[in-house]
Coordinates of N, CA and C in Angstrom, one line a residue:
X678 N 125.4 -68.9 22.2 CA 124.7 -67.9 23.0 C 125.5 -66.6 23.1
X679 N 126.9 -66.6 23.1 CA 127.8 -65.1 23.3 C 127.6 -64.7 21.7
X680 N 127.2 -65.2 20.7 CA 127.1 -64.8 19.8 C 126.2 -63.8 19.7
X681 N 124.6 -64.5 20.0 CA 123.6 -64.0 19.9 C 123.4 -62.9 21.0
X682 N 123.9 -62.6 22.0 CA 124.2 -61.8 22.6 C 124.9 -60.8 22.5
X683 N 125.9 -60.9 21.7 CA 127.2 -60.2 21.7 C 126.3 -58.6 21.7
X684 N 127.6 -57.5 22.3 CA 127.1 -56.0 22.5 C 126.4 -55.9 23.8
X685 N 125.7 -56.8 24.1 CA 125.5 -56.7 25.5 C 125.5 -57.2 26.7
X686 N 126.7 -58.4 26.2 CA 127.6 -58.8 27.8 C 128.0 -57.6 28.5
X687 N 128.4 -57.9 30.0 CA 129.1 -56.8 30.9 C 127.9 -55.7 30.7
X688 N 127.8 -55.2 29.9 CA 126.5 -54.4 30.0 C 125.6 -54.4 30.8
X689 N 124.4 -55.6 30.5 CA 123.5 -56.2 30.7 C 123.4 -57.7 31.3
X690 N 123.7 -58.4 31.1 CA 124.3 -59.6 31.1 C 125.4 -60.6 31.1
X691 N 125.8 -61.7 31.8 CA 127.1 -62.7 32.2 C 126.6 -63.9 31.0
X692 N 127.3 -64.3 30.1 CA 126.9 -65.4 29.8 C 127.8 -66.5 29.9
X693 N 127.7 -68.0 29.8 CA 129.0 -68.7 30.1 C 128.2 -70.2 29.5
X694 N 128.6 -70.3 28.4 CA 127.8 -71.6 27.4 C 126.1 -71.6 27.6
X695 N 125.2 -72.2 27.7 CA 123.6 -71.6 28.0 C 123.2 -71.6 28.8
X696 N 123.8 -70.8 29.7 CA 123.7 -69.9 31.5 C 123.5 -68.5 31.3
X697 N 122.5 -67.6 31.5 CA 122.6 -66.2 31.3 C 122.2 -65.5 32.3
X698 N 123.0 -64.3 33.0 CA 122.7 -63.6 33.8 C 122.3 -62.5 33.5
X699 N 121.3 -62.2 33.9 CA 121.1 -60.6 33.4 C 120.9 -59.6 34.5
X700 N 121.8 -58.3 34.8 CA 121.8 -57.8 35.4 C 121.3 -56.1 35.4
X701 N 121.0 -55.9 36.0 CA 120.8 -53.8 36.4 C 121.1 -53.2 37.3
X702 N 121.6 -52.0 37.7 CA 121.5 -51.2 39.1 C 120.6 -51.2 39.4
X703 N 119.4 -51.0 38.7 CA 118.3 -50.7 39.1 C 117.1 -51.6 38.3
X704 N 115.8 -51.4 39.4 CA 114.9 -52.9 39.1 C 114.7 -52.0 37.3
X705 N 113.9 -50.8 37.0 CA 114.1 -50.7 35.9 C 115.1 -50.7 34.6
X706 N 116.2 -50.7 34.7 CA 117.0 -51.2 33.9 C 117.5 -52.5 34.2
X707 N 117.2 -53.4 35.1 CA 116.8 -54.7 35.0 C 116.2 -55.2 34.3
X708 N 114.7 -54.7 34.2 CA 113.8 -55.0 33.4 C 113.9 -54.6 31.6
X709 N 114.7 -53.3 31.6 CA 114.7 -53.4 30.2 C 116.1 -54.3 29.3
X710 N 116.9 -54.7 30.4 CA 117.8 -55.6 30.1 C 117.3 -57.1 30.1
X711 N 116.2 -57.3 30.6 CA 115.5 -59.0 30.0 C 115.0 -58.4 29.1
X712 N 114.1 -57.4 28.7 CA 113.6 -57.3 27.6 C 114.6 -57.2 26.5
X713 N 115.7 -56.6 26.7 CA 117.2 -56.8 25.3 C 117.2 -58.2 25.3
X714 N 117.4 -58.8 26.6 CA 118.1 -60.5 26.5 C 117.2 -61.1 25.6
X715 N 115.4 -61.0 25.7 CA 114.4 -61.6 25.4 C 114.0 -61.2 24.0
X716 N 114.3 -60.3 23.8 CA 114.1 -59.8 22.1 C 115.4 -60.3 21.2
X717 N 116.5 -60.4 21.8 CA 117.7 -61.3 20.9 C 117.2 -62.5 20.8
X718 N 117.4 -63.1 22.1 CA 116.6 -64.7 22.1 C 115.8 -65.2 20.7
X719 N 114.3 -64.4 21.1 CA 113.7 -64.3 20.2 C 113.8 -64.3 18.6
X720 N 114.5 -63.6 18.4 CA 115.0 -63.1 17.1 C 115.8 -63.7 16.3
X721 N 116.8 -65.0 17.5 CA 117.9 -66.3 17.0 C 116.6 -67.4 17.0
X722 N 115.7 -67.3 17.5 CA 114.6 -68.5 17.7 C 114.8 -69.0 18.6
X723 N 115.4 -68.6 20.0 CA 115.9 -69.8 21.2 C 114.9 -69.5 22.4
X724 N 114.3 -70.7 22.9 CA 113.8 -70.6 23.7 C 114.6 -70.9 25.3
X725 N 113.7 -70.5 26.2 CA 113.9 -70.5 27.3 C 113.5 -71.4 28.4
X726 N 113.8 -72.5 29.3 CA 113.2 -73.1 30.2 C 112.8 -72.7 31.5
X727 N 111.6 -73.0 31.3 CA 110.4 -72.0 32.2 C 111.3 -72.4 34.0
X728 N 111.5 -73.8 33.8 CA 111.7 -74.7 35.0 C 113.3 -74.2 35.6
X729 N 114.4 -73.4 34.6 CA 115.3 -73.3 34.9 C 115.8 -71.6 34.8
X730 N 114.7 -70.9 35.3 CA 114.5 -69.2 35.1 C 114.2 -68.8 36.4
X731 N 115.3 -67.9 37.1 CA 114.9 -67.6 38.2 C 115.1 -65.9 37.5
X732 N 114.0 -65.3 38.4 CA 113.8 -63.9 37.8 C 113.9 -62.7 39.1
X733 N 114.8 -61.5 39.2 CA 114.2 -60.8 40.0 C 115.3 -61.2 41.3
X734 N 116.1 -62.0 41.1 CA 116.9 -62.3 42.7 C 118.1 -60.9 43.0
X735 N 118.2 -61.0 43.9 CA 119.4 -60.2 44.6 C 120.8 -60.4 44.8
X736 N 120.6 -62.0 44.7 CA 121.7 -62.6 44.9 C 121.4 -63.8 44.0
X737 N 123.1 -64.4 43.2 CA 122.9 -65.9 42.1 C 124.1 -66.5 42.2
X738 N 123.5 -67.6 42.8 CA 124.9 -68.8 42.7 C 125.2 -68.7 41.7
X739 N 126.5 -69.1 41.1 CA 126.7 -69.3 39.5 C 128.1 -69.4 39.4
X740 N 128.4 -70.4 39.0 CA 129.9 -71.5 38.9 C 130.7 -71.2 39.9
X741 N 130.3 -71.5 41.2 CA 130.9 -71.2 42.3 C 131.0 -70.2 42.7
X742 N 130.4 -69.3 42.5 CA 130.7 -67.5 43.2 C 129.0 -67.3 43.5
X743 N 129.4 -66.3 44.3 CA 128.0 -65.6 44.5 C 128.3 -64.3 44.6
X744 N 126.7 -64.2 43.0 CA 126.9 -62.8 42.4 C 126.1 -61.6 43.3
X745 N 126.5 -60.8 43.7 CA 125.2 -59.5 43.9 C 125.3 -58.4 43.5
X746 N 124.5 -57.0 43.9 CA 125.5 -55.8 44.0 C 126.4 -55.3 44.4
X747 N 126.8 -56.6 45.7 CA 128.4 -56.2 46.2 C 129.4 -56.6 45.6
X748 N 129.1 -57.1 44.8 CA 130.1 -58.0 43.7 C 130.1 -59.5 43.7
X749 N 131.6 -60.0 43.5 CA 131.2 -61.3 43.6 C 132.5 -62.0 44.5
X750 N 131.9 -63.2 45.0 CA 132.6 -63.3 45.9 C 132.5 -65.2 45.9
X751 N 133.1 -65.7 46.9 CA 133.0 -66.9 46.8 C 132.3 -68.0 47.2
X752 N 131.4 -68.9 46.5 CA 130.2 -69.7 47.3 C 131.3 -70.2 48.9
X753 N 130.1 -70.2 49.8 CA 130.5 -70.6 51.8 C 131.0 -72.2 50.8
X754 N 129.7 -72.7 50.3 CA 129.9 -74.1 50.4 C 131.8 -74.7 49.2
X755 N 132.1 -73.6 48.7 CA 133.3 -74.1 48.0 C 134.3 -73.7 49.2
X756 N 134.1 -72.9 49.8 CA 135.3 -72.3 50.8 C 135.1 -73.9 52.1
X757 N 134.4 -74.3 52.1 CA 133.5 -75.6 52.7 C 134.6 -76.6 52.3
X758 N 134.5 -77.2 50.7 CA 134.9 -78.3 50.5 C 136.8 -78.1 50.6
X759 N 137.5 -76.9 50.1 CA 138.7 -76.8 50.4 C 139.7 -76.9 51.7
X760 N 138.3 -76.5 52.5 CA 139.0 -76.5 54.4 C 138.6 -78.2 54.7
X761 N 137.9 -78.7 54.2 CA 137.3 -79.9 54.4 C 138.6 -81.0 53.1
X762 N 139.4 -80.6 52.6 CA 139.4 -82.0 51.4 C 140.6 -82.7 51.9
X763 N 140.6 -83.6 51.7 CA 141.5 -84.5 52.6 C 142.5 -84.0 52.2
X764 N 143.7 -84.4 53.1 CA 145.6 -84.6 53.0 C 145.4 -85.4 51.6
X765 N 146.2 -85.1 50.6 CA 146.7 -85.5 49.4 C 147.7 -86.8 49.6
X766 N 146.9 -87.9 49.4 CA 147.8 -89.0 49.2 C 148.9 -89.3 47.9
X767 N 148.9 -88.5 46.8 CA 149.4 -88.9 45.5 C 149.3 -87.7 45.2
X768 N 150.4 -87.6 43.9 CA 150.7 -86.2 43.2 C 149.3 -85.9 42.6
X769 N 148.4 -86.6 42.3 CA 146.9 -86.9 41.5 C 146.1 -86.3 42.4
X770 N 146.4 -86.4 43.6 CA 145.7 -85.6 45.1 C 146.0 -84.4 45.0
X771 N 147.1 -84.0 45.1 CA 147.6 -82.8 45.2 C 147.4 -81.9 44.3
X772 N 147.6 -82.5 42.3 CA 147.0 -81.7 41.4 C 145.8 -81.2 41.4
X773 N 144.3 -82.4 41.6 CA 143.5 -82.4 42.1 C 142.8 -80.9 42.9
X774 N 143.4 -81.1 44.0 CA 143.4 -80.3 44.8 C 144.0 -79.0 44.6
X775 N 144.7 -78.4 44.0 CA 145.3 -77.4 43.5 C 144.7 -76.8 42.4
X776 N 144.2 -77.6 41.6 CA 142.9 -77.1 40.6 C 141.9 -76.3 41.2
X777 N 140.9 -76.7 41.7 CA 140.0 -76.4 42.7 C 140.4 -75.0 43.5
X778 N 141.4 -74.9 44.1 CA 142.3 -73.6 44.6 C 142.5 -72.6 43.9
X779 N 143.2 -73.0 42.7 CA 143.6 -72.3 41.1 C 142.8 -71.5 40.6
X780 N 141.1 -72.4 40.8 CA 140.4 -71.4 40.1 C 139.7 -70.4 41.1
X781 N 139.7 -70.2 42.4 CA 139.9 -68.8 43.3 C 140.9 -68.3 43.2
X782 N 141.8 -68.5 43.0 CA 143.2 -67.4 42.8 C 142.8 -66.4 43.1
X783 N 141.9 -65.6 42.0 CA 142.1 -64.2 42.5 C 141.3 -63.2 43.5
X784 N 141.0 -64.4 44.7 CA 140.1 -64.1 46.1 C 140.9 -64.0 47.0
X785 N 142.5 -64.6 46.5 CA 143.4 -64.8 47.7 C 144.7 -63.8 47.2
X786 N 145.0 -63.5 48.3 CA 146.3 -62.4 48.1 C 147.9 -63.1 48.3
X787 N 148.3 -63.0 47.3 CA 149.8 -63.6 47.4 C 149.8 -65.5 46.9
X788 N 148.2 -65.9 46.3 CA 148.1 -67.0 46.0 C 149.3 -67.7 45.8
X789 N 149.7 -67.3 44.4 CA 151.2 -67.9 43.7 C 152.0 -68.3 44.8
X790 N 152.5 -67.0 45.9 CA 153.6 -67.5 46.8 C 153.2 -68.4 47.9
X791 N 151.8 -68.2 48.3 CA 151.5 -69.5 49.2 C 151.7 -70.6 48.3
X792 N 150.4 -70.7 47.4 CA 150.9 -72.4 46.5 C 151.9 -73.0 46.3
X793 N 153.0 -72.1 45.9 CA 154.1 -72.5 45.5 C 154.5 -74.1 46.2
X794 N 155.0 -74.4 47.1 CA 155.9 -75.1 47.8 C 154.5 -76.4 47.4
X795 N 153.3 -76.5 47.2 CA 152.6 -77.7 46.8 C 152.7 -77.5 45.3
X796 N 153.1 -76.9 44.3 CA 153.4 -77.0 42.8 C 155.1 -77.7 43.1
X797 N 155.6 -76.9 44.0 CA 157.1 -78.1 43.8 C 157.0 -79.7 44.2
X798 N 156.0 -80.2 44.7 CA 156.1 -81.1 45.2 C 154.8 -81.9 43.9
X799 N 154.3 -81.2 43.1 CA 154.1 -81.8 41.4 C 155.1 -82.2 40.7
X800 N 156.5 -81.5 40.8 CA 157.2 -81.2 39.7 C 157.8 -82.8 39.9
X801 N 158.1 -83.1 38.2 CA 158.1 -84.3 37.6 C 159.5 -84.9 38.5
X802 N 160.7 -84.2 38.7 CA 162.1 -84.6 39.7 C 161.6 -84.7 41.3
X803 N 160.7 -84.0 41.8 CA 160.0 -83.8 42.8 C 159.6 -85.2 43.8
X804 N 160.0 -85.7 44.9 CA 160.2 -86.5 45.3 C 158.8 -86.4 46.4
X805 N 157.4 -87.0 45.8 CA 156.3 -86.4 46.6 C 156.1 -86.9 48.0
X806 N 156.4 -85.6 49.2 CA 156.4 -86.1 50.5 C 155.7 -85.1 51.3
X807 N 154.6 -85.3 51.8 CA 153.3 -84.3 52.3 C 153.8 -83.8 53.8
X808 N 154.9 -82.7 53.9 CA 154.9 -82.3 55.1 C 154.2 -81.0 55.7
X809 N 154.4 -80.5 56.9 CA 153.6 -79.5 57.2 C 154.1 -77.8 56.8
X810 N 155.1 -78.0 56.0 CA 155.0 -76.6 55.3 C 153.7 -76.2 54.0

């Protein structure tokens, strides 16, 4: 798909395996940005599912973030499951859990130095004991 797109990601369009966002400032160059997305398509032979095409929104979930013209920010329901995920019973917990976090990093300020002290208690000499720092 980034192939058959290529030149007009960031431009026009987000792509991420066969997920495609197509974006504009404006509803007019919105529209002439599906018609780029829709004339490449066309032109590789790839069709589209009618059932999985939302057209025209303001706002778009999409791998955890929600996109708009304010930019992008983080889905409520992921900020949801991290305040919510249990105490880490096992270093498997904790990695787990730290993944999930890992991939917001860059929503949070000073991430690295908060996480830190739960990446030492990964580390292989690391003697895993869940206290309240």
């Amino acid at each position: 798909m980034e192939t058959v797109l290529r030149g007009l990601t960031s431009e026009a369009c987000l792509v991420y395996l066969d997920d495609i966002i197509i974006v504009g400032r404006t509803f007019q160059e919105h529209l002439n940005n599906i018609r780029k997305v829709f004339q490449r398509l066309k032109k590789a032979n790839l069709k589209l599912s009618p059932k999985k095409c939302r057209f025209f929104r303001k706002e778009v979930s999409y791998l955890g973030h929600i996109i708009s013209a304010d930019g992008v920010k983080i889905d409520p329901e992921k900020i949801k499951a991290v305040v919510d995920w249990p105490r880490p019973e096992t270093v498997y917990d904790l990695r787990s859990f730290l993944g999930l976090c890992t991939y917001y990093h860059r929503f949070v300020r000073n991430f690295s130095a908060i996480a830190r002290p739960l990446h030492k208690l990964t580390e292989a000499r690391s003697n895993f004991n869940w206290t309240e720092e």
